[in-house]
Every structure is written in C-alpha cells, then in structure tokens.
Coordinates of C-alpha atoms in Angstrom, one line a residue:
Chain A
M1 CA -24.3 42.0 30.6
A2 CA -25.9 44.9 32.0
D3 CA -27.8 43.7 35.0
H4 CA -30.6 46.2 35.9
A5 CA -33.1 43.3 37.2
H6 CA -31.6 42.8 40.4
G7 CA -31.6 46.6 41.2
G8 CA -27.7 47.7 40.5
D9 CA -27.7 50.7 42.7
Y10 CA -25.5 54.0 41.4
D11 CA -22.3 54.3 42.2
A12 CA -22.1 58.3 42.5
A13 CA -17.9 58.1 42.1
T14 CA -17.6 56.6 38.7
G15 CA -21.1 57.6 37.4
K16 CA -22.1 53.6 36.5
T17 CA -24.4 51.1 38.3
T18 CA -23.3 48.0 40.3
T19 CA -24.5 44.5 39.5
G20 CA -26.1 44.2 42.7
H21 CA -23.3 41.7 44.0
S22 CA -22.2 42.6 47.3
W23 CA -19.7 40.7 49.4
D24 CA -18.6 42.1 52.6
G25 CA -20.0 45.4 51.8
I26 CA -18.0 45.4 48.3
S27 CA -20.0 46.1 45.5
E28 CA -19.3 45.5 41.8
L29 CA -19.3 47.6 39.1
N30 CA -21.3 46.6 35.8
T31 CA -18.9 47.4 33.3
P32 CA -20.1 46.3 29.8
L33 CA -17.9 44.6 27.2
P34 CA -16.1 47.2 24.9
R35 CA -18.6 48.6 21.9
W36 CA -15.8 47.5 19.2
W37 CA -15.7 44.0 20.6
L38 CA -19.7 44.0 20.7
Y39 CA -19.9 45.4 16.9
T40 CA -17.8 43.0 15.8
L41 CA -19.5 40.0 17.5
Y42 CA -22.5 41.5 15.7
G43 CA -20.5 41.8 12.4
C44 CA -19.8 38.3 12.0
I45 CA -23.3 37.5 12.8
V46 CA -24.4 39.1 9.6
W47 CA -21.4 37.7 7.5
A48 CA -22.5 34.4 8.5
I49 CA -26.1 35.2 7.5
I50 CA -24.7 36.8 4.4
Y51 CA -22.5 33.3 3.9
W52 CA -25.2 30.8 4.3
V53 CA -27.3 32.9 1.7
L54 CA -24.5 32.8 -1.1
F55 CA -22.4 29.7 -0.4
P56 CA -23.4 26.0 0.3
A57 CA -24.4 25.6 3.9
W58 CA -26.9 24.3 5.8
P59 CA -27.0 20.0 5.4
W60 CA -30.9 19.2 4.6
F61 CA -32.6 16.0 4.2
G62 CA -32.8 16.7 0.4
G63 CA -29.5 18.0 0.1
A64 CA -27.2 20.9 1.3
T65 CA -28.5 24.1 0.4
K66 CA -26.7 25.6 -2.8
G67 CA -26.3 29.3 -2.1
L68 CA -27.2 31.7 -4.8
L69 CA -23.7 31.9 -6.1
G70 CA -23.6 28.6 -7.3
W71 CA -20.1 28.2 -6.0
N72 CA -18.7 24.3 -5.5
S73 CA -15.0 23.3 -4.6
R74 CA -15.3 20.8 -7.3
T75 CA -16.4 23.0 -9.8
V76 CA -13.7 25.4 -8.7
V77 CA -11.0 22.7 -9.2
A78 CA -12.6 21.6 -12.6
R79 CA -12.3 25.3 -13.9
E80 CA -8.8 26.1 -12.2
L81 CA -7.6 22.6 -14.2
D82 CA -9.0 23.5 -17.3
E83 CA -7.2 26.9 -17.3
L84 CA -4.0 25.5 -16.1
R85 CA -4.1 22.9 -19.3
A86 CA -5.2 25.8 -21.5
S87 CA -2.5 27.6 -20.7
R88 CA 0.1 24.8 -21.1
S89 CA -2.0 23.8 -24.2
A90 CA -0.1 26.1 -27.1
M91 CA 3.3 23.8 -25.8
N92 CA 1.2 21.0 -25.2
D93 CA -0.2 20.8 -28.4
K94 CA 2.9 21.1 -30.2
L95 CA 4.4 18.4 -28.1
A96 CA 1.3 16.2 -29.0
A97 CA 1.5 16.7 -32.5
A98 CA 5.2 16.3 -33.3
S99 CA 7.2 13.4 -33.4
L100 CA 9.6 12.3 -30.7
Q101 CA 12.6 13.0 -33.4
Q102 CA 11.2 16.4 -34.3
I103 CA 10.9 17.5 -30.7
E104 CA 14.8 17.0 -29.9
A105 CA 15.3 19.1 -33.7
T106 CA 13.1 22.0 -32.5
P107 CA 15.3 23.6 -29.7
E108 CA 12.2 25.6 -28.2
L109 CA 10.0 22.2 -27.9
L110 CA 13.5 20.6 -26.4
A111 CA 13.5 23.2 -24.0
F112 CA 10.2 22.7 -22.7
A113 CA 10.0 19.1 -22.9
R114 CA 13.3 18.4 -20.8
A115 CA 11.5 20.8 -18.1
E116 CA 8.7 19.1 -18.1
G117 CA 10.2 16.3 -18.5
A118 CA 12.4 17.0 -15.3
A119 CA 9.8 17.7 -13.4
A120 CA 7.2 14.5 -14.4
F121 CA 10.9 13.0 -13.3
A122 CA 11.0 14.3 -9.8
Q123 CA 7.4 13.3 -8.9
N124 CA 7.0 9.9 -10.6
C125 CA 10.3 8.3 -11.6
S126 CA 13.0 9.3 -8.7
P127 CA 11.5 7.2 -6.1
C128 CA 12.8 4.0 -8.6
H129 CA 16.0 5.6 -10.8
G130 CA 17.2 8.3 -8.2
A131 CA 16.8 11.8 -7.9
G132 CA 19.7 12.3 -10.5
A133 CA 18.3 9.1 -12.8
Q134 CA 21.6 7.2 -11.3
G135 CA 19.5 4.3 -10.5
S136 CA 20.4 1.9 -7.6
R137 CA 20.6 -2.0 -7.2
G138 CA 17.5 -3.6 -9.7
Y139 CA 16.3 -0.1 -10.7
P140 CA 18.5 0.9 -13.8
N141 CA 21.1 3.8 -14.2
L142 CA 19.3 5.8 -17.5
N143 CA 22.3 8.3 -17.9
A144 CA 24.3 5.2 -18.9
D145 CA 24.6 4.1 -22.3
R146 CA 23.8 0.3 -21.6
W147 CA 20.3 -0.3 -22.1
L148 CA 18.0 -3.4 -21.2
W149 CA 15.2 -2.0 -23.6
G150 CA 16.5 -0.4 -26.2
G151 CA 18.3 3.2 -25.9
T152 CA 16.6 4.7 -28.9
L153 CA 13.5 7.5 -28.5
D154 CA 11.0 5.0 -29.5
Q155 CA 12.2 2.1 -27.4
I156 CA 12.0 4.5 -24.7
H157 CA 8.6 5.7 -25.1
T158 CA 7.5 2.1 -25.4
T159 CA 9.3 0.9 -22.1
I160 CA 7.6 4.3 -20.3
T161 CA 4.2 3.7 -22.0
H162 CA 4.3 0.0 -20.9
G163 CA 6.6 -0.6 -18.6
A164 CA 8.5 -3.8 -17.7
R165 CA 6.8 -7.2 -16.3
W166 CA 3.8 -4.9 -15.6
T167 CA 0.9 -7.6 -15.7
A168 CA -2.0 -5.2 -15.7
D169 CA -0.3 -4.1 -19.2
P170 CA -1.0 -6.2 -21.8
D171 CA 1.6 -5.2 -24.2
T172 CA 4.4 -4.8 -21.9
H173 CA 7.9 -6.3 -22.0
A174 CA 8.2 -9.5 -20.9
G175 CA 10.5 -12.2 -20.6
V176 CA 12.2 -12.9 -17.3
M177 CA 15.7 -15.4 -16.9
P178 CA 15.3 -18.6 -16.0
S179 CA 16.2 -19.2 -12.2
F180 CA 19.0 -21.6 -12.9
G181 CA 20.0 -22.5 -9.7
R182 CA 16.7 -22.7 -7.7
D183 CA 15.4 -24.7 -10.5
G184 CA 18.3 -27.3 -10.8
L185 CA 19.0 -26.2 -14.3
L186 CA 22.7 -25.4 -13.1
N187 CA 24.7 -26.7 -10.1
K188 CA 26.6 -24.7 -7.9
E189 CA 30.1 -25.4 -9.3
E190 CA 28.8 -24.6 -13.1
I191 CA 27.5 -21.4 -11.6
S192 CA 30.5 -20.4 -10.3
T193 CA 32.6 -21.6 -13.3
I194 CA 30.0 -19.3 -15.6
A195 CA 29.9 -16.6 -13.2
D196 CA 33.8 -16.3 -13.4
Y197 CA 33.5 -16.5 -17.3
V198 CA 30.7 -13.4 -17.6
R199 CA 33.3 -11.4 -15.5
T200 CA 35.5 -11.5 -18.2
L201 CA 33.4 -10.5 -20.8
S202 CA 33.7 -6.6 -19.0
G203 CA 37.0 -7.0 -18.5
N204 CA 37.1 -7.7 -15.0
A205 CA 39.2 -10.5 -13.3
P206 CA 38.0 -14.1 -12.9
D207 CA 38.9 -15.9 -9.7
A208 CA 42.1 -17.4 -9.7
G209 CA 42.0 -21.1 -11.8
A210 CA 38.9 -20.3 -13.3
D211 CA 38.2 -22.7 -16.0
L212 CA 37.2 -19.9 -18.6
A213 CA 37.3 -22.4 -21.7
K214 CA 34.1 -24.4 -19.7
G215 CA 32.8 -21.4 -18.7
K216 CA 32.3 -19.9 -22.2
Q217 CA 30.7 -23.5 -23.4
L218 CA 28.2 -23.4 -20.8
F219 CA 27.6 -19.8 -21.3
I220 CA 26.7 -20.6 -25.3
D221 CA 24.4 -23.5 -24.2
N222 CA 22.9 -21.8 -21.6
C223 CA 22.7 -18.1 -21.6
S224 CA 23.5 -17.1 -25.4
P225 CA 20.0 -17.5 -26.7
C226 CA 19.0 -14.5 -24.3
H227 CA 22.4 -12.9 -23.9
G228 CA 24.0 -13.4 -27.1
E229 CA 27.4 -15.5 -27.8
D230 CA 29.0 -12.3 -27.1
G231 CA 27.1 -11.4 -24.1
K232 CA 26.0 -7.8 -25.4
G233 CA 22.7 -8.7 -24.5
N234 CA 19.0 -8.6 -26.7
V235 CA 16.5 -5.6 -25.9
D236 CA 14.1 -7.6 -27.3
V237 CA 13.9 -10.1 -24.1
G238 CA 15.6 -7.4 -21.7
A239 CA 18.5 -9.6 -21.2
A240 CA 21.3 -7.5 -19.9
N241 CA 24.4 -6.5 -21.9
L242 CA 27.3 -8.3 -19.9
T243 CA 30.2 -6.3 -21.5
T244 CA 30.0 -3.2 -19.9
Q245 CA 30.6 -1.6 -16.6
V246 CA 27.5 -0.6 -15.8
W247 CA 25.6 -3.4 -13.7
L248 CA 21.9 -3.7 -12.3
Y249 CA 22.7 -5.8 -9.9
G250 CA 26.6 -5.5 -9.3
P251 CA 29.9 -6.7 -11.0
T252 CA 31.2 -8.9 -8.0
K253 CA 31.5 -12.5 -8.6
A254 CA 28.5 -13.2 -6.0
D255 CA 26.2 -10.8 -7.2
I256 CA 27.0 -12.7 -10.5
M257 CA 26.0 -16.1 -9.0
H258 CA 23.2 -14.8 -7.3
R259 CA 21.6 -13.6 -10.3
I260 CA 22.5 -17.0 -12.2
E261 CA 20.6 -18.8 -8.9
V262 CA 17.6 -16.6 -8.8
G263 CA 17.0 -15.5 -12.1
G264 CA 14.0 -13.5 -12.7
G265 CA 13.5 -9.3 -14.0
G266 CA 12.9 -6.3 -12.8
V267 CA 9.6 -5.0 -12.5
M268 CA 9.0 -1.0 -13.9
P269 CA 5.3 0.1 -13.8
A270 CA 3.4 1.3 -16.7
W271 CA 2.7 4.8 -17.0
K272 CA -0.3 5.1 -19.7
G273 CA -3.4 6.0 -17.9
R274 CA -1.0 7.8 -15.2
L275 CA 0.5 10.4 -17.4
D276 CA -1.1 11.9 -20.5
E277 CA 0.6 11.3 -23.7
S278 CA 2.5 14.9 -24.0
T279 CA 3.8 13.9 -20.4
I280 CA 5.2 10.4 -21.3
K281 CA 6.6 12.2 -24.6
A282 CA 8.2 15.0 -22.6
L283 CA 9.8 12.0 -20.2
T284 CA 11.1 10.4 -22.9
V285 CA 13.2 13.1 -24.3
F286 CA 14.2 13.8 -21.1
V287 CA 15.7 10.6 -20.2
H288 CA 17.1 10.0 -24.0
T289 CA 19.1 13.4 -23.5
L290 CA 20.4 12.4 -20.2
G291 CA 23.5 11.6 -22.0
G292 CA 23.1 7.7 -22.7
G293 CA 20.5 8.0 -25.5
K294 CA 21.2 6.4 -29.0
Chain B
M1 CA -26.7 56.3 31.7
S2 CA -27.8 59.8 32.9
A3 CA -25.5 61.4 35.3
T4 CA -27.9 62.7 37.9
N5 CA -27.2 61.3 41.5
Q6 CA -30.6 59.3 41.0
A7 CA -30.3 55.6 40.0
P8 CA -31.9 54.9 36.5
T9 CA -35.2 53.3 36.5
P10 CA -34.7 49.5 36.3
K11 CA -36.6 48.3 33.3
R12 CA -36.4 45.0 32.2
S13 CA -34.8 44.2 28.6
L14 CA -33.8 41.1 27.3
W15 CA -30.6 40.7 28.3
D16 CA -31.8 41.1 32.1
Y17 CA -32.8 37.4 31.5
H18 CA -29.5 36.2 30.1
A19 CA -28.7 37.2 34.0
I20 CA -29.5 33.9 34.7
F21 CA -26.9 32.1 32.9
E22 CA -24.3 34.2 34.3
K23 CA -25.2 33.5 38.0
N24 CA -25.8 30.3 37.8
S25 CA -22.9 27.7 36.7
I26 CA -25.1 24.6 36.1
I27 CA -27.7 26.0 34.2
L28 CA -24.4 27.7 32.1
V29 CA -23.6 24.5 31.6
L30 CA -26.8 23.2 30.3
G31 CA -26.8 26.2 28.3
I32 CA -23.7 25.4 26.7
L33 CA -24.9 21.7 26.0
V34 CA -28.0 22.7 24.5
A35 CA -26.3 25.4 22.0
I36 CA -23.4 22.9 21.0
S37 CA -25.9 20.0 20.1
I38 CA -28.1 22.1 17.9
G39 CA -24.9 22.8 15.9
G40 CA -24.3 19.5 16.3
L41 CA -27.7 18.3 15.3
V42 CA -28.1 20.3 12.2
E43 CA -24.9 20.1 10.8
I44 CA -24.1 16.1 11.5
V45 CA -27.5 14.7 11.6
P46 CA -28.3 15.4 7.9
L47 CA -25.7 13.7 6.7
F48 CA -26.2 10.3 8.2
F49 CA -29.5 10.1 6.1
L50 CA -28.4 11.9 3.1
K51 CA -28.2 9.7 -0.1
A52 CA -25.8 12.8 -1.7
T53 CA -23.3 12.1 1.2
I54 CA -21.8 8.8 -0.3
E55 CA -21.8 9.5 -4.2
K56 CA -22.7 6.2 -5.9
V57 CA -19.9 5.2 -7.8
D58 CA -18.9 2.0 -9.9
G59 CA -16.2 -0.3 -8.8
V60 CA -15.5 0.7 -4.8
R61 CA -15.7 -3.2 -3.4
P62 CA -14.8 -4.4 0.0
K63 CA -11.5 -5.2 0.5
T64 CA -9.8 -8.6 0.6
P65 CA -9.1 -10.4 3.3
L66 CA -5.7 -9.9 2.5
E67 CA -5.7 -6.1 1.6
L68 CA -8.0 -5.8 5.0
A69 CA -5.0 -7.6 6.9
G70 CA -2.6 -5.1 5.4
F71 CA -5.0 -2.6 6.4
D72 CA -5.0 -3.2 10.3
I73 CA -1.6 -3.3 10.1
Y74 CA -0.9 -0.1 8.6
V75 CA -3.1 1.3 11.3
R76 CA -1.4 -0.7 13.8
E77 CA 1.8 1.0 12.6
G78 CA 0.7 4.8 12.7
C79 CA 1.4 4.8 9.0
Y80 CA -1.5 7.6 9.0
L81 CA 0.8 10.0 11.4
C82 CA 2.7 10.6 8.2
H83 CA 0.7 9.9 5.4
S84 CA -2.7 11.6 4.6
Q85 CA -5.0 9.6 2.3
Q86 CA -7.2 12.2 0.6
V87 CA -6.5 14.5 -2.4
R88 CA -8.5 17.4 -1.8
A89 CA -10.2 19.0 -4.5
L90 CA -7.3 21.6 -4.9
R91 CA -5.7 22.3 -8.3
D92 CA -2.1 21.5 -7.1
E93 CA -2.9 18.3 -5.2
V94 CA -5.2 17.0 -8.3
E95 CA -2.0 17.8 -10.6
R96 CA 0.3 15.7 -8.6
Y97 CA -1.8 12.9 -7.1
G98 CA -4.5 12.3 -9.4
H99 CA -8.4 12.7 -9.1
Y100 CA -9.2 13.9 -6.3
S101 CA -11.0 11.4 -3.6
L102 CA -14.2 10.4 -3.3
A103 CA -16.6 9.5 -0.2
A104 CA -17.3 6.6 -1.6
E105 CA -13.1 5.5 -1.7
S106 CA -13.3 5.4 2.0
M107 CA -16.2 4.2 2.9
Y108 CA -15.8 0.4 3.9
D109 CA -12.5 1.8 5.8
H110 CA -12.8 1.6 10.0
P111 CA -11.5 3.3 10.8
F112 CA -10.9 5.9 8.0
Q113 CA -7.7 7.3 7.2
W114 CA -8.0 10.6 5.4
G115 CA -5.4 12.2 8.1
S116 CA -4.0 15.5 7.8
K117 CA -0.3 15.0 8.5
R118 CA 1.8 15.3 5.5
N119 CA 5.1 14.2 6.5
G120 CA 5.5 11.8 3.6
P121 CA 3.0 12.1 0.3
D122 CA -0.4 11.4 0.0
L123 CA -1.1 7.7 -0.5
A124 CA -4.6 8.0 -1.9
R125 CA -3.5 7.2 -5.3
I126 CA -0.3 5.1 -4.3
G127 CA -1.8 1.7 -6.1
G128 CA -0.2 1.0 -9.6
K129 CA 2.5 3.6 -9.1
Y130 CA 5.6 1.4 -7.9
S131 CA 5.8 -2.1 -8.2
D132 CA 5.3 -4.8 -4.9
D133 CA 9.6 -5.0 -5.2
W134 CA 10.2 -1.4 -4.7
H135 CA 7.4 -1.1 -1.9
R136 CA 9.1 -3.8 0.0
D137 CA 12.6 -2.5 -0.6
H138 CA 11.0 1.0 0.6
L139 CA 9.5 -0.8 3.2
R140 CA 12.8 -2.5 4.5
H141 CA 14.7 0.6 4.2
P142 CA 13.0 3.8 2.7
Q143 CA 16.9 5.3 2.6
A144 CA 18.0 3.1 0.2
V145 CA 15.5 3.9 -2.5
V146 CA 15.1 7.2 -1.5
P147 CA 18.2 8.8 0.1
A148 CA 16.3 12.1 1.9
S149 CA 13.6 10.1 3.1
I150 CA 12.8 10.5 7.1
M151 CA 10.4 7.4 6.6
P152 CA 11.5 4.6 9.5
R153 CA 12.5 1.3 8.3
Y154 CA 9.6 -1.7 8.7
G155 CA 11.8 -4.6 7.9
F156 CA 10.5 -6.4 10.6
L157 CA 7.4 -6.5 8.8
E158 CA 8.8 -8.9 6.1
E159 CA 10.2 -11.1 9.0
T160 CA 6.9 -11.6 10.6
P161 CA 4.4 -14.3 9.7
L162 CA 0.9 -12.8 8.6
D163 CA -1.3 -13.9 11.7
G164 CA -4.6 -14.6 9.4
A165 CA -6.8 -16.6 12.2
H166 CA -8.8 -14.0 12.7
I167 CA -9.9 -12.4 9.3
A168 CA -12.8 -13.7 9.0
D169 CA -13.8 -12.5 12.4
N170 CA -12.8 -9.3 11.6
M171 CA -14.9 -9.4 8.3
K172 CA -17.9 -10.4 10.2
T173 CA -17.7 -7.4 12.9
L174 CA -17.4 -5.3 9.9
A175 CA -20.4 -6.5 8.2
L176 CA -22.2 -5.3 11.5
V177 CA -21.5 -1.5 10.6
G178 CA -22.3 -1.9 7.3
V179 CA -19.4 -3.6 4.9
P180 CA -21.3 -5.7 2.4
Y181 CA -19.1 -8.8 3.2
T182 CA -21.5 -11.7 2.0
Q183 CA -21.8 -14.8 3.9
D184 CA -19.6 -16.7 1.4
M185 CA -16.7 -14.5 1.8
I186 CA -16.6 -14.5 5.2
D187 CA -16.6 -18.1 4.9
K188 CA -13.6 -18.3 2.2
A189 CA -12.0 -15.7 3.8
Q190 CA -8.7 -18.1 4.4
E191 CA -9.0 -19.1 0.7
D192 CA -8.9 -16.1 -0.3
L193 CA -6.1 -14.5 2.1
S194 CA -3.3 -17.2 0.4
A195 CA -4.6 -17.0 -3.2
Q196 CA -4.2 -13.6 -3.9
G197 CA -0.8 -14.6 -2.6
S198 CA -0.1 -16.4 -5.4
P199 CA -1.2 -15.9 -8.8
D200 CA -1.3 -19.3 -10.2
S201 CA -3.1 -21.0 -7.7
P202 CA -6.8 -22.0 -8.7
G203 CA -8.0 -20.0 -6.0
V204 CA -7.3 -16.7 -7.9
A205 CA -10.6 -16.4 -10.3
D206 CA -12.8 -17.2 -7.2
L207 CA -11.4 -14.4 -5.1
Q208 CA -11.3 -11.9 -8.5
A209 CA -15.3 -13.3 -8.5
R210 CA -15.9 -12.2 -5.2
Y211 CA -13.8 -9.0 -5.2
P212 CA -13.7 -7.6 -8.7
K213 CA -10.6 -6.6 -9.7
A214 CA -8.6 -7.3 -7.0
S215 CA -5.0 -8.5 -8.2
A216 CA -3.0 -11.4 -7.3
H217 CA 0.7 -10.5 -6.2
E218 CA 3.8 -12.4 -6.6
F219 CA 4.4 -13.6 -2.9
G220 CA 4.6 -16.8 -3.2
A221 CA 2.1 -17.8 -0.8
D222 CA 2.1 -21.7 -2.0
K223 CA 5.9 -21.8 -0.9
R224 CA 6.2 -19.9 2.4
P225 CA 4.1 -18.3 5.2
L226 CA 2.6 -14.9 3.9
T227 CA 4.0 -12.1 5.6
E228 CA 3.1 -9.0 6.9
A229 CA 4.6 -6.8 4.6
D230 CA 2.8 -8.8 2.1
A231 CA -0.6 -8.1 3.0
V232 CA 0.5 -4.3 3.7
I233 CA 2.1 -4.0 -0.4
A234 CA -1.5 -5.5 -1.0
Y235 CA -3.3 -2.6 0.7
L236 CA -0.8 -0.2 -0.8
Q237 CA -1.2 -1.3 -3.9
Q238 CA -5.3 -1.5 -4.6
L239 CA -5.2 2.5 -3.0
G240 CA -7.1 4.6 -4.9
T241 CA -7.8 2.1 -8.2
Q242 CA -11.2 0.8 -7.7
I243 CA -12.8 3.5 -9.2
D244 CA -12.3 4.1 -13.2
F245 CA -11.8 7.4 -13.3
K246 CA -12.0 7.5 -17.2
I247 CA -15.4 6.4 -17.1
Y248 CA -16.5 8.1 -14.4
D249 CA -18.9 11.1 -14.5
N250 CA -17.7 14.0 -12.5
K251 CA -20.3 16.4 -13.7
A252 CA -23.1 13.9 -12.2
N253 CA -21.3 14.1 -8.9
I254 CA -21.3 17.8 -8.6
R255 CA -22.4 18.8 -5.6

C-alpha cells in the first residue's frame, strides 16, 4: 500500500514516489496494486455481504442466520427428489397399479420395468449375484431355469421382498439343511456313499465301485423329506434341485460331501423397506425375463 | 499523483497505519493470528453451544462393545481412506444410498468417519444391505464376489482372534468425552461382547436391553473365539440402521 507517512521522495524519472526505504542509497518505488486487482477484491467483499444477507451464513447462539431467500440444502434436496419422483410417476404409478403378469404382457411397461430393474440390479444385487446375474459359489445364478425358491413371477417377488433366512424379516424364507456330518447324523462313509448317488441324479459319474443302491436308500431315508425322492428339490423349503447341471456350491464329490457335512443355507437380504414396491416389481420382472423365468 | 517536481504533501490516510504490519514481521504474524481467530471463533464456537447443531433423533445409541471393537479395526486398517460415511444432501446421493446422513448418526464416533475419499462406495447406509456371509467373502477376497473391485484383501482379519481385553477401558475413555456409556454397560462389556456373537446365548436379551435394536450374529462365539472380521462385520451391519426413517420427521429438522 502507499506509504506517504514516512515521507517517500518524489522520483522524477518515473513520476512516482518511493517508499522511503533506502539501502545503500538505492530506494524502492512505491508501486500500488493494480486497480483491477483491488476492484476484484472489493467486489468479493461486496459479494460476501450480499451472500450473508441472502443465504444461511453466520452461526449464532440461537441457530445460524437463515438468509432472506430461505434457501436450505435439505429443502432443496427434498424438492429435487419430489421432482424426480414426479417425473417418473406416470410410469411408476402404472407399474404399481399393474399386476406382475400385466407388466410382462404390456410391451411399454415391460421395457420400462426391465430398464429400471437393470439399474436397480446393478446397484443392489450385482455384488452378490454378479453383474450379469450369473452368480458365484453360494450366490445363485438367476439366468438359469433352476430355482431354490421358485421361478414364477410371484415366487420371485416374494423372495426379493422378504429375502431368504433374513432374520430381521418375519416373512422371510426359512429352513436350512441339517449339518449331517458335523452333528453326527451320518458318518464319513455314509456321506461318501450318498454323495456318489447324488452325483448320478444329475447324470454325473460316481466314483468307481460306488454302492449306488445303498446310496439311494440313505438318500431316501435322510434327504427325500426336503429334496424329494427323485431329488428334484422343493421350493417351499428352498431345497435345491439336485438333478440339473446348475449348482449353488459346485458339482464335485467334494463339494457335495462338504454340503452334507455342514448343511446350512444361504442368506439373501429382504428388500422391502430399502427399495420401494415399484422398484421391487421392476426387479422381479427383470429377473423373470433374464431367461430362467417360469 | 501530480506531475510537478514537488513531492506531494504527505497526508495521513487510513492505509498509512497499515505500514506497521508491512514493515514488522512479528506484528504481521500477530495480526494474521488475530484475523484468523476471529474467523475461527465466530464460525466454530457457536457450534459447540448450539442445540441445533446435532438434531434430536430417536434411536441413536452408543456402539456395543463388539461394534466398537469393529470400529477401531476399521480405523486401524484405514478403510476410511477409500470409503466415506456421509450421504450428502444431494439428489443423486440420496437416490443411490438412501436418506442423507444426520449429524446425530455420527455423534458417538471418535474419530468421525465422514471422510471425502470415495475409491469405494459410501458406507453410511451399508448396514443390512448384504448378509454377514457376503461381508466375510468380500473381506477375504473382494474380487471373488465383485470381479472388478480394487479393494485389498483383508482375509487376515478372520484369522486374527479379537483382542477384547481392553474394550471396557476403551468405553470408559469414550464416556469421558461424552459418549453415554453407563457404568452397567462398562461392567458388562465382556458379556455383551460375546453375546453379540451367538444369537442363542442367554446374554442376548441383556445386550438388547442395554443397546436397543442391537442384532446378534451367527458367529458361533459359543464355539470359537471371536475374530477381528466378526467385529468389523458387526460394526458394518449396524451402520446407518439406528434411525427409523419411516417415522423420522424431515420437516422438523429443516435448518
């Protein structure tokens, strides 16, 4: 800033004053800040004052100043969400009103439901079921025509809504496979014999010399209450169909023996509450039309 | 400036007093300190006294001993370097993650985990989104469940027994800085720690009386020692679940 106080000398060569500092006879010109810079600074100060008046600004003991415009990030987001919902509501209302079967029968609704379902699937389901719904060990492949809890629209809808073995939801699918080995219900040899037989149900080869007749008997005694005598499973208790090439935990004899050893069942979260009903419907239609739907 | 040969008569303007700051570095530093503390005092101090800073919400409780142990491991492992825990009040975030975070939800976190780094998704509402099994699979080997993931493997967590010996001391310290742990909670820390790891144990009812809505997990704490992974999973599974947003009144907390 200008420094007249200390009596800067006038410098005739430049027509400016000096700061008054002098080092070994060399003095310094007093060059003020460029005007444009100063005016920008003043402009910012004015802007800040206007901002304080219009927008929430100063915290004070009874709460922050509210600002004349009444602007508030929480009101804004609430309004934006309302607008978003309103922009989708025409289609969403139709989804909510239509039955799952009607949605699939109406091309316009079907296209919308599949698009919305695909987006919701990527965000919520793909970490478990895979980006292409192909599944992985312990997480079922949803493209396949092999269902633990049933592949009709209504069955899929129930599974997504209430999950499987999701204890926080009282209506969740329940029922686990007993731990035959760990709880001593079957010994190692019996488990091996049954596993050989189970492999034949899906057309896989048993170990050489396997006693399939004994395996079948053990299967009927121990496993058929859930998996059925033919091994085709039971969607009421989530017992897997053992006669297909699609496996939740794997087709090898070791995989099957391990399953008989430990039993149990996979856990799928309930989505009611986290996702709204029209999104769940869209997901149902999306999953149903992946290829395996019944 | 006049263009005469005469130096202009010095007149003392306001700016001239400023020369004091420009010419004495110590005074300049003191001046800067005063200016900055005014900004700090005016902006920050009222927040400490303001009732309105943290909204009153039902349901937020201190973390159970197991969740607290998980929180400490989360901080130790630097999960916050890739994950934030704050859903901002922006449309796209609320659409993706759920209700925006409230100050009350992190009021018992020391240190808070809001963060700003999002190499991975925000975790403020992760509780209840996945199963315990999934978290275990994912911590052990993220790429096994999410092939494109860049998250590192934390398999060692499930091989490291949880050291819960100091959990009561930890709670005592937090009580000093305002987390409402009661003497009863501190005395029963060990019981609560193991009860939360086995849903069938008799201690679960007591645990839930002390920590409403705390969920016990099928970790088999009655059969094997709890591991660090168990603690982290218990911690993750309660994140963002304490407030029931179905009954929470947004309008009452517009500010």
